[in-house]
Short mmCIF file of N, CA and C in Angstrom, two decimals:
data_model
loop_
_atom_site.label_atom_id
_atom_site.label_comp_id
_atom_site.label_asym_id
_atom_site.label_seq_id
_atom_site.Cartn_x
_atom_site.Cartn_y
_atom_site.Cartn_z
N UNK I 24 27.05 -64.22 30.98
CA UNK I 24 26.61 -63.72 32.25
C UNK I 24 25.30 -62.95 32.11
N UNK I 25 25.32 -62.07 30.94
CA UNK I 25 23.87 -61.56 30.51
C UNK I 25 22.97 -62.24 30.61
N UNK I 26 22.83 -63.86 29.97
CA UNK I 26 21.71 -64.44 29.90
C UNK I 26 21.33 -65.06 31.23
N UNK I 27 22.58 -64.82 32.02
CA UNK I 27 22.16 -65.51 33.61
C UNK I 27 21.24 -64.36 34.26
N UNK I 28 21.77 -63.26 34.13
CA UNK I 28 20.81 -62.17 34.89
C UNK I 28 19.61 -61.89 34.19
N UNK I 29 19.52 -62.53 32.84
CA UNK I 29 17.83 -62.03 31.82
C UNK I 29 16.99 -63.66 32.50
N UNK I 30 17.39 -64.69 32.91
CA UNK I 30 16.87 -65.86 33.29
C UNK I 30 16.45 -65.51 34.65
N UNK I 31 17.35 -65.03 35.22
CA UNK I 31 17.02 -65.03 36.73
C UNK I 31 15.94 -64.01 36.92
N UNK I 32 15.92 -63.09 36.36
CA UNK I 32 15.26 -61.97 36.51
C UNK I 32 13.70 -62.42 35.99
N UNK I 33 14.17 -62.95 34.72
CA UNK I 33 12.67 -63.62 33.93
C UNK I 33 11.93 -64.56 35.00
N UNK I 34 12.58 -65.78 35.24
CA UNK I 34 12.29 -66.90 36.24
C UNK I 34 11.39 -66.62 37.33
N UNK I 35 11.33 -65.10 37.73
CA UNK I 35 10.83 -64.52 39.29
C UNK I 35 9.18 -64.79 39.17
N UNK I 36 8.75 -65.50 39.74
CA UNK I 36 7.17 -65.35 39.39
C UNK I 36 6.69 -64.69 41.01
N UNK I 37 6.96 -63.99 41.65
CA UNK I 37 6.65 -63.15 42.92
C UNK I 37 5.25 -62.75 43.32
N UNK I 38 5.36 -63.01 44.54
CA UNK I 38 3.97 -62.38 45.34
C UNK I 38 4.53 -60.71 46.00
N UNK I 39 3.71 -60.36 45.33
CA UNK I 39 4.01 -58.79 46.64
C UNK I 39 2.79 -58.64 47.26
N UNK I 40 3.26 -58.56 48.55
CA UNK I 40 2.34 -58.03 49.45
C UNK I 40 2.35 -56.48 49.75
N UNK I 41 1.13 -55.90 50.40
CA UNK I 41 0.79 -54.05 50.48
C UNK I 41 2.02 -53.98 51.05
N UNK I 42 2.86 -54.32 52.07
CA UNK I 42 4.12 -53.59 52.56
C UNK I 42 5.17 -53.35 51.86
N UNK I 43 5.66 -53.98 50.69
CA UNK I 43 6.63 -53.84 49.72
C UNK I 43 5.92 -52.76 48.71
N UNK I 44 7.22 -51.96 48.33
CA UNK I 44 7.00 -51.15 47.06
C UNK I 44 6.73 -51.46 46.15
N UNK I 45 5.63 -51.01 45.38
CA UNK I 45 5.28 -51.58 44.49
C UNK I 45 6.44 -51.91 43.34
N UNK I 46 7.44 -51.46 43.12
CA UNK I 46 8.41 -51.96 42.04
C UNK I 46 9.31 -53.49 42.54
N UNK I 47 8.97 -53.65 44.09
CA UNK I 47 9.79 -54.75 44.34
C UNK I 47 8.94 -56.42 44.44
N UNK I 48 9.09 -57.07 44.24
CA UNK I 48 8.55 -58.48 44.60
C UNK I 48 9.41 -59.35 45.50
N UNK I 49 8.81 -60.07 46.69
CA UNK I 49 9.87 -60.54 47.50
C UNK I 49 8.80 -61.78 47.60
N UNK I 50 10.43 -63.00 47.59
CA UNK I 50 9.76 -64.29 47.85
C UNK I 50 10.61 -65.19 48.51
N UNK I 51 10.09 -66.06 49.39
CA UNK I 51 11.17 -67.35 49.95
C UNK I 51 10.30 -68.51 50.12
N UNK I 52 11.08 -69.67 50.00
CA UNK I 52 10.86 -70.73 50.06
C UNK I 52 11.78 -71.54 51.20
N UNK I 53 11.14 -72.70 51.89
CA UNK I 53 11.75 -73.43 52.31
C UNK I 53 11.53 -74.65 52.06
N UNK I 54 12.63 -75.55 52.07
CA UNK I 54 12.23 -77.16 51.58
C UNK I 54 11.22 -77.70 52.96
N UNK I 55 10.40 -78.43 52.49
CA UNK I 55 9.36 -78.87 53.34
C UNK I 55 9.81 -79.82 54.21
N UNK I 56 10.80 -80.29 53.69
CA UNK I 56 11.39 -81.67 54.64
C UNK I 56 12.56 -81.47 55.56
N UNK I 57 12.20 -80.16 55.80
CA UNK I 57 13.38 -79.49 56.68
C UNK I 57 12.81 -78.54 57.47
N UNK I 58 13.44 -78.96 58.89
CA UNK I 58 13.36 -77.99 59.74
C UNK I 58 14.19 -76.92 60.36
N UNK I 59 14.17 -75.70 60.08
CA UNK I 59 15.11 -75.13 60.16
C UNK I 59 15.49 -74.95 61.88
N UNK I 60 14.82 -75.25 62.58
CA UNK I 60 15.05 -75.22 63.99
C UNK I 60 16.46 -75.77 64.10
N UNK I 61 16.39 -77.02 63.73
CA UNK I 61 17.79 -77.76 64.23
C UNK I 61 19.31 -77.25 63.44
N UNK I 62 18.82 -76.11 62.84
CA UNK I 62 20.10 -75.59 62.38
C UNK I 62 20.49 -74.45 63.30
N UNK I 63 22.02 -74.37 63.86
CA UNK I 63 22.49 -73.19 64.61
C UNK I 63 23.35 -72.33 63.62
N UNK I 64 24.33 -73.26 63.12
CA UNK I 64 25.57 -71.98 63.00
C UNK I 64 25.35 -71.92 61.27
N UNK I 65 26.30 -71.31 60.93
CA UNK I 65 26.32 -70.96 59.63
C UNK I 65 27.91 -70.53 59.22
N UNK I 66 27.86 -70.43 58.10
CA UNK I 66 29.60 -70.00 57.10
C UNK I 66 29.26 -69.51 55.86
N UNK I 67 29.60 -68.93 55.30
CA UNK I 67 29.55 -68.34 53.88
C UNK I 67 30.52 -68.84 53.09
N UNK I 68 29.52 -69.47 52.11
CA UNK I 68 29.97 -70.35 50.88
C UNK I 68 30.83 -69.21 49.38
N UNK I 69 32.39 -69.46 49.95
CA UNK I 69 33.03 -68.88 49.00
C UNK I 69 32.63 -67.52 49.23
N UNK I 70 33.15 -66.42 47.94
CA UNK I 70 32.74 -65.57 47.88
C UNK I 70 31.63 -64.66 46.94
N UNK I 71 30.60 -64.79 47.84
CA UNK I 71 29.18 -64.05 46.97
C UNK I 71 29.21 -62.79 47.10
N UNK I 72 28.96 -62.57 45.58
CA UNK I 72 29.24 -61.24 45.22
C UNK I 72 27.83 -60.71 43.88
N UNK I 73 28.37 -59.13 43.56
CA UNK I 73 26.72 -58.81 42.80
C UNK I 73 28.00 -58.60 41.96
N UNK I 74 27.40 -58.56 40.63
CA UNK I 74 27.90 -58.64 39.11
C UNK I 74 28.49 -56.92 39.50
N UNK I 75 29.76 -56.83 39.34
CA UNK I 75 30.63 -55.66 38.68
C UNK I 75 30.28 -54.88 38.10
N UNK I 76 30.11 -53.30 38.02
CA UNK I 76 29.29 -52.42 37.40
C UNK I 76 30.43 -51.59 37.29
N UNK I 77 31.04 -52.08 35.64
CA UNK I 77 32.36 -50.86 35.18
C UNK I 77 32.17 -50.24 35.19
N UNK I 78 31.15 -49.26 34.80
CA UNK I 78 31.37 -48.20 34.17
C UNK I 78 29.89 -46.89 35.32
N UNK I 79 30.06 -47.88 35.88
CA UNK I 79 29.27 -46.38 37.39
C UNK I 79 27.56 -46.25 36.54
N UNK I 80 27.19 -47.40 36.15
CA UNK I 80 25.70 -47.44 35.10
C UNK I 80 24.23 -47.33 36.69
N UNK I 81 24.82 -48.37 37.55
CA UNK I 81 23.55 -48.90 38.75
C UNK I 81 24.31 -47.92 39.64
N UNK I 82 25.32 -48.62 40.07
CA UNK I 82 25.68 -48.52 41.72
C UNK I 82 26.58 -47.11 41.95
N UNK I 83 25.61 -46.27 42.67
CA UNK I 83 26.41 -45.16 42.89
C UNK I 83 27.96 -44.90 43.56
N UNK I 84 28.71 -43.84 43.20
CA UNK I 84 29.79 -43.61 43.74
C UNK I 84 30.00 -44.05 45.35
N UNK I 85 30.57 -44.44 46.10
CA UNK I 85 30.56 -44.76 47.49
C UNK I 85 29.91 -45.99 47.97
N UNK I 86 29.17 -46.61 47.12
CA UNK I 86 28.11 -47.45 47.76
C UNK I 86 28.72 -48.77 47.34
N UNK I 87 28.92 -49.56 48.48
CA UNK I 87 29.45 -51.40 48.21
C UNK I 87 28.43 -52.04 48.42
N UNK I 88 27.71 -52.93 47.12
CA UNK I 88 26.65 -53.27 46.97
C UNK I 88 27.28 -54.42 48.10
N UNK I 89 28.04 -55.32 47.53
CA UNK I 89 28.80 -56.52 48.02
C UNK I 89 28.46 -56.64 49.82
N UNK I 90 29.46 -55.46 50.10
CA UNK I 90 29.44 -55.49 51.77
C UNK I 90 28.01 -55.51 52.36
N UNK I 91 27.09 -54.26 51.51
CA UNK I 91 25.65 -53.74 52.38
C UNK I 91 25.09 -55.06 51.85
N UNK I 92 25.04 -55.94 51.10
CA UNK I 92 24.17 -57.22 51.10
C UNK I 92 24.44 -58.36 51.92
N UNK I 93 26.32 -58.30 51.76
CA UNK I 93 26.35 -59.38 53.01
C UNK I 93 26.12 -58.67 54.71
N UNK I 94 25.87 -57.73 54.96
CA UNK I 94 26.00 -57.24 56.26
C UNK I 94 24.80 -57.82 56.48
N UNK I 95 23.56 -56.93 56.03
CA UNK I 95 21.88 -56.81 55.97
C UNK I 95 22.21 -58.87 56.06
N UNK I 96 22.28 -59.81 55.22
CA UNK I 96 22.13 -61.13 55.33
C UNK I 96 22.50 -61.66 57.04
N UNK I 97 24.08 -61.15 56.93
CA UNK I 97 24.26 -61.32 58.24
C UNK I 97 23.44 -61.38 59.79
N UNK I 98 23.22 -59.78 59.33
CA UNK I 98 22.21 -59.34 60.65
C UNK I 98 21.01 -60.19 60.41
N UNK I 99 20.47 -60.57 59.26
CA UNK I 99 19.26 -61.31 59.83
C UNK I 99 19.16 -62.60 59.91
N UNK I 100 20.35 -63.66 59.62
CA UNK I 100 20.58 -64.51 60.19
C UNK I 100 20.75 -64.65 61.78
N UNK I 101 21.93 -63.32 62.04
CA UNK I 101 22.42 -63.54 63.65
C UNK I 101 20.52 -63.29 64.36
N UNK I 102 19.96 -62.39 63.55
CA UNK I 102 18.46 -62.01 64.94
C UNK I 102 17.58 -63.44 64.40
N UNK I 103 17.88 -64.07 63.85
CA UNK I 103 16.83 -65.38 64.37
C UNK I 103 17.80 -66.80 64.73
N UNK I 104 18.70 -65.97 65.19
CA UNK I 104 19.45 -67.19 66.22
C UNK I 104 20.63 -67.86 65.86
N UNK I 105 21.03 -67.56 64.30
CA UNK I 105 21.69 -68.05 64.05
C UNK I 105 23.80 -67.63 64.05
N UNK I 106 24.47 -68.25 64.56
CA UNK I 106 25.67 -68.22 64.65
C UNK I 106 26.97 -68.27 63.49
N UNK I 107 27.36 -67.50 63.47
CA UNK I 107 28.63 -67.96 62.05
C UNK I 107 29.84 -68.73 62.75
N UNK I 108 29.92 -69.87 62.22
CA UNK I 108 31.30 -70.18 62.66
C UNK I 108 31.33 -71.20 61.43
N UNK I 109 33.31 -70.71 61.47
CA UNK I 109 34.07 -71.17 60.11
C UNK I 109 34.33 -73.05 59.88
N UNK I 110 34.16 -73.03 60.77
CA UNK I 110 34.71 -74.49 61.22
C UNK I 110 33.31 -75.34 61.40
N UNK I 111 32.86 -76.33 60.65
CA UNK I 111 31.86 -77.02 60.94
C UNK I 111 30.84 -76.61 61.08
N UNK I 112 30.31 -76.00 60.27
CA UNK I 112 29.04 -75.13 60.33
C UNK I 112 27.81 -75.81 59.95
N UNK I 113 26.61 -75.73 60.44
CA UNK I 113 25.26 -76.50 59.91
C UNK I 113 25.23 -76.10 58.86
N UNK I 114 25.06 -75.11 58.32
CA UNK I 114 24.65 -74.20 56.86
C UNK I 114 25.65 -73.77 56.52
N UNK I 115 25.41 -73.36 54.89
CA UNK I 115 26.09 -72.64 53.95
C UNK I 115 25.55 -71.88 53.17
N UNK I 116 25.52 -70.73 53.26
CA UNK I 116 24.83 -68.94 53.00
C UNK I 116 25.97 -68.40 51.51
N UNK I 117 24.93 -68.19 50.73
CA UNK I 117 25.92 -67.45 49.37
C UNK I 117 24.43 -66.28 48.67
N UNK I 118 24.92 -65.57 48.03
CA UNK I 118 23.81 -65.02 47.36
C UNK I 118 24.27 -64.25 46.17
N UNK I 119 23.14 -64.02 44.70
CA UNK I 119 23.82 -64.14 44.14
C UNK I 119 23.15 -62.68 43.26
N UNK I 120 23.93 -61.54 43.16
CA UNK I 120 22.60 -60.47 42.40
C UNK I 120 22.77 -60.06 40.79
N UNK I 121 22.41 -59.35 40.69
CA UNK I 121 22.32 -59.03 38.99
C UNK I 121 21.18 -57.77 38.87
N UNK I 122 22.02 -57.20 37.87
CA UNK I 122 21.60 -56.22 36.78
C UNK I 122 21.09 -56.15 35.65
N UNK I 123 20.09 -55.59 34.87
CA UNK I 123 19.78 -55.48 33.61
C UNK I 123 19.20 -54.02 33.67
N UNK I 124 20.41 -53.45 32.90
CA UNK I 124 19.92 -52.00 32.49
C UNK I 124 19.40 -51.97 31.45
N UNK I 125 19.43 -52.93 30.84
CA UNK I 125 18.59 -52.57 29.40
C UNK I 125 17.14 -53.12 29.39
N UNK I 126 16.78 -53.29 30.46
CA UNK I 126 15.39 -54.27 30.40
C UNK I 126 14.62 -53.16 29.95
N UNK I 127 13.50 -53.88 28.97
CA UNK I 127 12.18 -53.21 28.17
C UNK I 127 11.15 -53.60 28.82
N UNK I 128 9.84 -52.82 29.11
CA UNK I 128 8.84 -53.24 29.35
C UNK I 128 8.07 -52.61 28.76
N UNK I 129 6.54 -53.56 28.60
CA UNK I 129 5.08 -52.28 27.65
C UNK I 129 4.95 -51.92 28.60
N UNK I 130 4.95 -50.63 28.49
CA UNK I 130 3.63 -49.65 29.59
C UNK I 130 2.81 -48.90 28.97
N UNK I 131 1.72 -48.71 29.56
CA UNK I 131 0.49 -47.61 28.93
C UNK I 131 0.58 -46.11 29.17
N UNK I 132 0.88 -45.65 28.45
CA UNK I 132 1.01 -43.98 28.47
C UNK I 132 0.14 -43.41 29.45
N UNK I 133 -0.07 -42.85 30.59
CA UNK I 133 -0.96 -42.06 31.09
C UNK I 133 -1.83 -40.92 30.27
N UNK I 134 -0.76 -40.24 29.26
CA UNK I 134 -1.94 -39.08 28.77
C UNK I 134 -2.27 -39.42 27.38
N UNK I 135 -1.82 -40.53 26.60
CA UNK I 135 -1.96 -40.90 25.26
C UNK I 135 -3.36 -42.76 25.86
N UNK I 136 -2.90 -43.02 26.95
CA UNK I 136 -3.64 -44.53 26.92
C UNK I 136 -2.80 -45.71 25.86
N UNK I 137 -2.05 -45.35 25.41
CA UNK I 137 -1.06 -46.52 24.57
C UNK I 137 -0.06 -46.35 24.82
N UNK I 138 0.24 -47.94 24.53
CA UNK I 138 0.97 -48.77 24.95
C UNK I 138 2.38 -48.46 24.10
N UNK I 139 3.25 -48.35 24.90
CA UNK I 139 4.83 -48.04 24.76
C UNK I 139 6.01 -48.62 25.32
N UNK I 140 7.18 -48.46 24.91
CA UNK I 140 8.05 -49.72 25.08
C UNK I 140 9.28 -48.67 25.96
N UNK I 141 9.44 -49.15 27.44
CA UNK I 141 10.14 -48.16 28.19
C UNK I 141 11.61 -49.12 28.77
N UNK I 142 12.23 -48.17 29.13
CA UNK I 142 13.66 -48.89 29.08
C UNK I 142 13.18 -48.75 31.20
N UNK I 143 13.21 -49.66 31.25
CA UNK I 143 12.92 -49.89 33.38
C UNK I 143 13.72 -50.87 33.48
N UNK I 144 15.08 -50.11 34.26
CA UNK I 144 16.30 -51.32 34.41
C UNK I 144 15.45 -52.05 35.91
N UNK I 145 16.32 -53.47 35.54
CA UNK I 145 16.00 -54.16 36.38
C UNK I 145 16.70 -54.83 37.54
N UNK I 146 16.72 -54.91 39.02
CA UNK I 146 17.93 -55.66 39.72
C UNK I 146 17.12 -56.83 40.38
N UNK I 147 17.80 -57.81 40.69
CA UNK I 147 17.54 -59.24 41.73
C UNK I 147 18.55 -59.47 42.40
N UNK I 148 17.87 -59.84 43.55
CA UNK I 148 18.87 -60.62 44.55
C UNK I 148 18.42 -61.96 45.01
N UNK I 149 19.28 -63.27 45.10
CA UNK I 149 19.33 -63.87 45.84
C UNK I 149 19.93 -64.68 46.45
N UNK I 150 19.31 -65.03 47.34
CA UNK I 150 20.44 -65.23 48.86
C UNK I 150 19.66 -67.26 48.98
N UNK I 151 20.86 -68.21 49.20
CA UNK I 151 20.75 -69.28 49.10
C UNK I 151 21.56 -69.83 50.20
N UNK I 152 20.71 -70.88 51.31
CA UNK I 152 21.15 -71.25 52.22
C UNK I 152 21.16 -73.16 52.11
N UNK I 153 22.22 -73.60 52.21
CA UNK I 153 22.35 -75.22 52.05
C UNK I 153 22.39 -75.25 53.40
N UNK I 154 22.53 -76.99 53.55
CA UNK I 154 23.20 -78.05 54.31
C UNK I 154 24.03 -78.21 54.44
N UNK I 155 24.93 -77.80 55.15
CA UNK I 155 26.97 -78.26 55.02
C UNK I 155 27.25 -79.63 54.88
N UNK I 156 25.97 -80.72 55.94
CA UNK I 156 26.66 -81.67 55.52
C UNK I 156 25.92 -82.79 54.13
N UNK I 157 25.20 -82.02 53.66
CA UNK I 157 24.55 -82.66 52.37
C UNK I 157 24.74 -82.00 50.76
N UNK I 158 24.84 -80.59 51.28
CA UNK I 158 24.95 -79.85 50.07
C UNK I 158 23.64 -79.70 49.64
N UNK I 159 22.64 -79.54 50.19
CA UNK I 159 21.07 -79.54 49.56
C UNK I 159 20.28 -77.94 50.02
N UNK I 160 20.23 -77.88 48.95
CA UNK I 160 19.46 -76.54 49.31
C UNK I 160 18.16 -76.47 50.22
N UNK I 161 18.63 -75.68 51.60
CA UNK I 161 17.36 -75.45 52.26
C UNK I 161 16.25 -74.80 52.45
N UNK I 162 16.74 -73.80 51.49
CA UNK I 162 16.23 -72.04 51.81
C UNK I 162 16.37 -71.16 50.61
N UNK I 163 15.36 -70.18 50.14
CA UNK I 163 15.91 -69.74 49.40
C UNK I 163 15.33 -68.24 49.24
N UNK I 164 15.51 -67.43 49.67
CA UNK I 164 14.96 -65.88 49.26
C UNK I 164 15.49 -65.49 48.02
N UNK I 165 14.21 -64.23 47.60
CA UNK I 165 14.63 -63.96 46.42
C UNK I 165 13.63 -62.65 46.49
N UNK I 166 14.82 -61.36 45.48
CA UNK I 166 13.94 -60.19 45.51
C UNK I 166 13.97 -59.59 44.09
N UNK I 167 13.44 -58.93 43.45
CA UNK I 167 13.21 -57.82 42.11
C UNK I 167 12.63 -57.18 42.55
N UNK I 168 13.45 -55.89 41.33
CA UNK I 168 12.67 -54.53 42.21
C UNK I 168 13.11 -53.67 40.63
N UNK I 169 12.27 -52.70 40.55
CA UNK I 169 13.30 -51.67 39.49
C UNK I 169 14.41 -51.42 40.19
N UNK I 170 15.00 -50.91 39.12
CA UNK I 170 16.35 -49.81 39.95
C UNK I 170 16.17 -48.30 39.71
N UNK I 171 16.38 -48.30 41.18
CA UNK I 171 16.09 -46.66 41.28
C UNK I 171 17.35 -46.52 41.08
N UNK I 172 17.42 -45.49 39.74
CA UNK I 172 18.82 -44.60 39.60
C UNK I 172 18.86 -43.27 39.94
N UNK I 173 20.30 -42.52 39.69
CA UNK I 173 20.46 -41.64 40.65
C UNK I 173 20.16 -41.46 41.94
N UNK I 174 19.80 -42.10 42.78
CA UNK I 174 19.38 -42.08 44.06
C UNK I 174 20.23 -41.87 44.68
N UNK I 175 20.83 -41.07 45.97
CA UNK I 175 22.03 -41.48 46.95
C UNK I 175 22.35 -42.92 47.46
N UNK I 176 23.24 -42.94 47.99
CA UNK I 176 23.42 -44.20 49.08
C UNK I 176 22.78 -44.62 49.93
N UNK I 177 22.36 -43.82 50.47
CA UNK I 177 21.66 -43.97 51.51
C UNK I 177 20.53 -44.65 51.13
N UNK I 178 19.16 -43.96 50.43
CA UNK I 178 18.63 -44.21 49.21
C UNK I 178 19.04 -46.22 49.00
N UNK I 179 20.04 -46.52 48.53
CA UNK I 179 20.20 -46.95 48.19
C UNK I 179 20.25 -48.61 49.15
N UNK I 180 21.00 -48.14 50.26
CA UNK I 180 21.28 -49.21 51.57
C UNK I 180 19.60 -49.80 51.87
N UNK I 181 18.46 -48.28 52.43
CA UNK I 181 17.66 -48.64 52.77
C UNK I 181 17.14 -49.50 51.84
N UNK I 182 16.93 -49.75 50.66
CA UNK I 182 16.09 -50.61 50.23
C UNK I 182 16.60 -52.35 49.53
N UNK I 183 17.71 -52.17 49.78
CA UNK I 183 18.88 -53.46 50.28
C UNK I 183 18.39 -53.84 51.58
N UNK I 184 18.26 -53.10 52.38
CA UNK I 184 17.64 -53.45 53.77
C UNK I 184 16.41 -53.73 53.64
N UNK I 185 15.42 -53.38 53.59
CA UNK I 185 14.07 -53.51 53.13
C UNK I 185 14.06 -55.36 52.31
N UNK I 186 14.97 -54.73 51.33
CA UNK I 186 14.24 -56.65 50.51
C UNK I 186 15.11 -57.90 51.58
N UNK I 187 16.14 -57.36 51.89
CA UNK I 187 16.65 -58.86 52.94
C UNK I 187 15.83 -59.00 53.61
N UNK I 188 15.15 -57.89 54.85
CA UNK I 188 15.11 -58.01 55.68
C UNK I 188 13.48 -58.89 55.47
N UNK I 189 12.58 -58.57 54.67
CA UNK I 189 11.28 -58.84 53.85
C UNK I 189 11.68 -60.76 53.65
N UNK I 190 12.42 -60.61 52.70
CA UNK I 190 13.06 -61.86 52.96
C UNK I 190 12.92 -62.96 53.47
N UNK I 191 14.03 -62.26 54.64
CA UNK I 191 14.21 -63.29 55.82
C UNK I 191 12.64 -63.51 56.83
N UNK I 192 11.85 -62.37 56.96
CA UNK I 192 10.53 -62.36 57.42
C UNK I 192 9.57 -63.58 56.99
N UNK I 193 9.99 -64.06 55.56
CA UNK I 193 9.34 -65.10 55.39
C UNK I 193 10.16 -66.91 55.62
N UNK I 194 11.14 -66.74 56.50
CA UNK I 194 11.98 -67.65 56.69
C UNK I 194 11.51 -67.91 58.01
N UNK I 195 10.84 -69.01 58.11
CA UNK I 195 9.75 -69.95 59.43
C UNK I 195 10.93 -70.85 60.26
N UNK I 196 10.67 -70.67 61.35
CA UNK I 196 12.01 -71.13 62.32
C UNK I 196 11.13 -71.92 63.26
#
């Protein structure tokens, strides 16, 4: 599972634009041969979930990464029109996140000017929308960001909110 979250995380080649924080990169794609117009409803494929954090390392006390990612997805599906229903749905919505607390990066010392090897954990999210009746991927957002630790919840929701919502902003209807 490690090497899935060091791939995914590696894999990100991101554009950030001035409105994102600088620690986050947000990107989406859509297949070209698809129009997302003619899709209405939607269902959630199984259950998508963010990698388990035993031991209280990322995700603060109180805070359900799980729920605040599928909610934030939710809501910005339902505001560009789109409908959930279980039964025969155009689309199929899953997403998939990850952790790396141990990620290393060089950085340059501010008061020395050399280069040093810093422990900057790392999180991704992403959120993957098919075809129900093809199984083909239509859509695909995707976010990295450091992880801000110790932060509250709150803290924490807003910027769960922030990368969906960034996201979905680049999802053309």
């Amino acid at each position: 599972m490690k090497k899935l979250i060091l791939v995914l995380l590696s894999s990100f080649t991101l554009l950030a634009c001035s409105a994102v924080p600088k620690d986050m990169n947000i990107a989406a794609e859509t297949d070209p041969k698809v129009n997302l117009s003619g899709y209405k409803t939607f269902a959630w494929l199984g259950d998508a979930t963010i990698i388990y954090d035993e031991i209280g390392r990322w995700e603060s006390p109180g805070f359900d990464a799980d729920s605040e990612a599928k909610f934030n997805i939710d809501q910005e599906l339902r505001a560009k029109g789109f409908t959930e229903k279980s039964d025969s749905p155009d689309m199929l919505i899953t997403f998939i996140a990850g952790v790396d607390m141990d990620n290393i990066e060089l950085i340059i010392n501010e008061e020395t000017q050399l280069e040093t090897l810093e422990n900057i954990p790392k999180g991704a999210l992403v959120v993957a929308i098919f075809d129900a009746s093809t199984g083909q991927s239509i859509w695909i957002g995707m976010a990295e960001a450091d992880l801000q630790q110790d932060v509250g919840s709150q803290v924490a929701k807003e910027r769960l909110h922030f990368a969906v919502n960034e996201m979905f902003k680049k999802m053309k209807i």
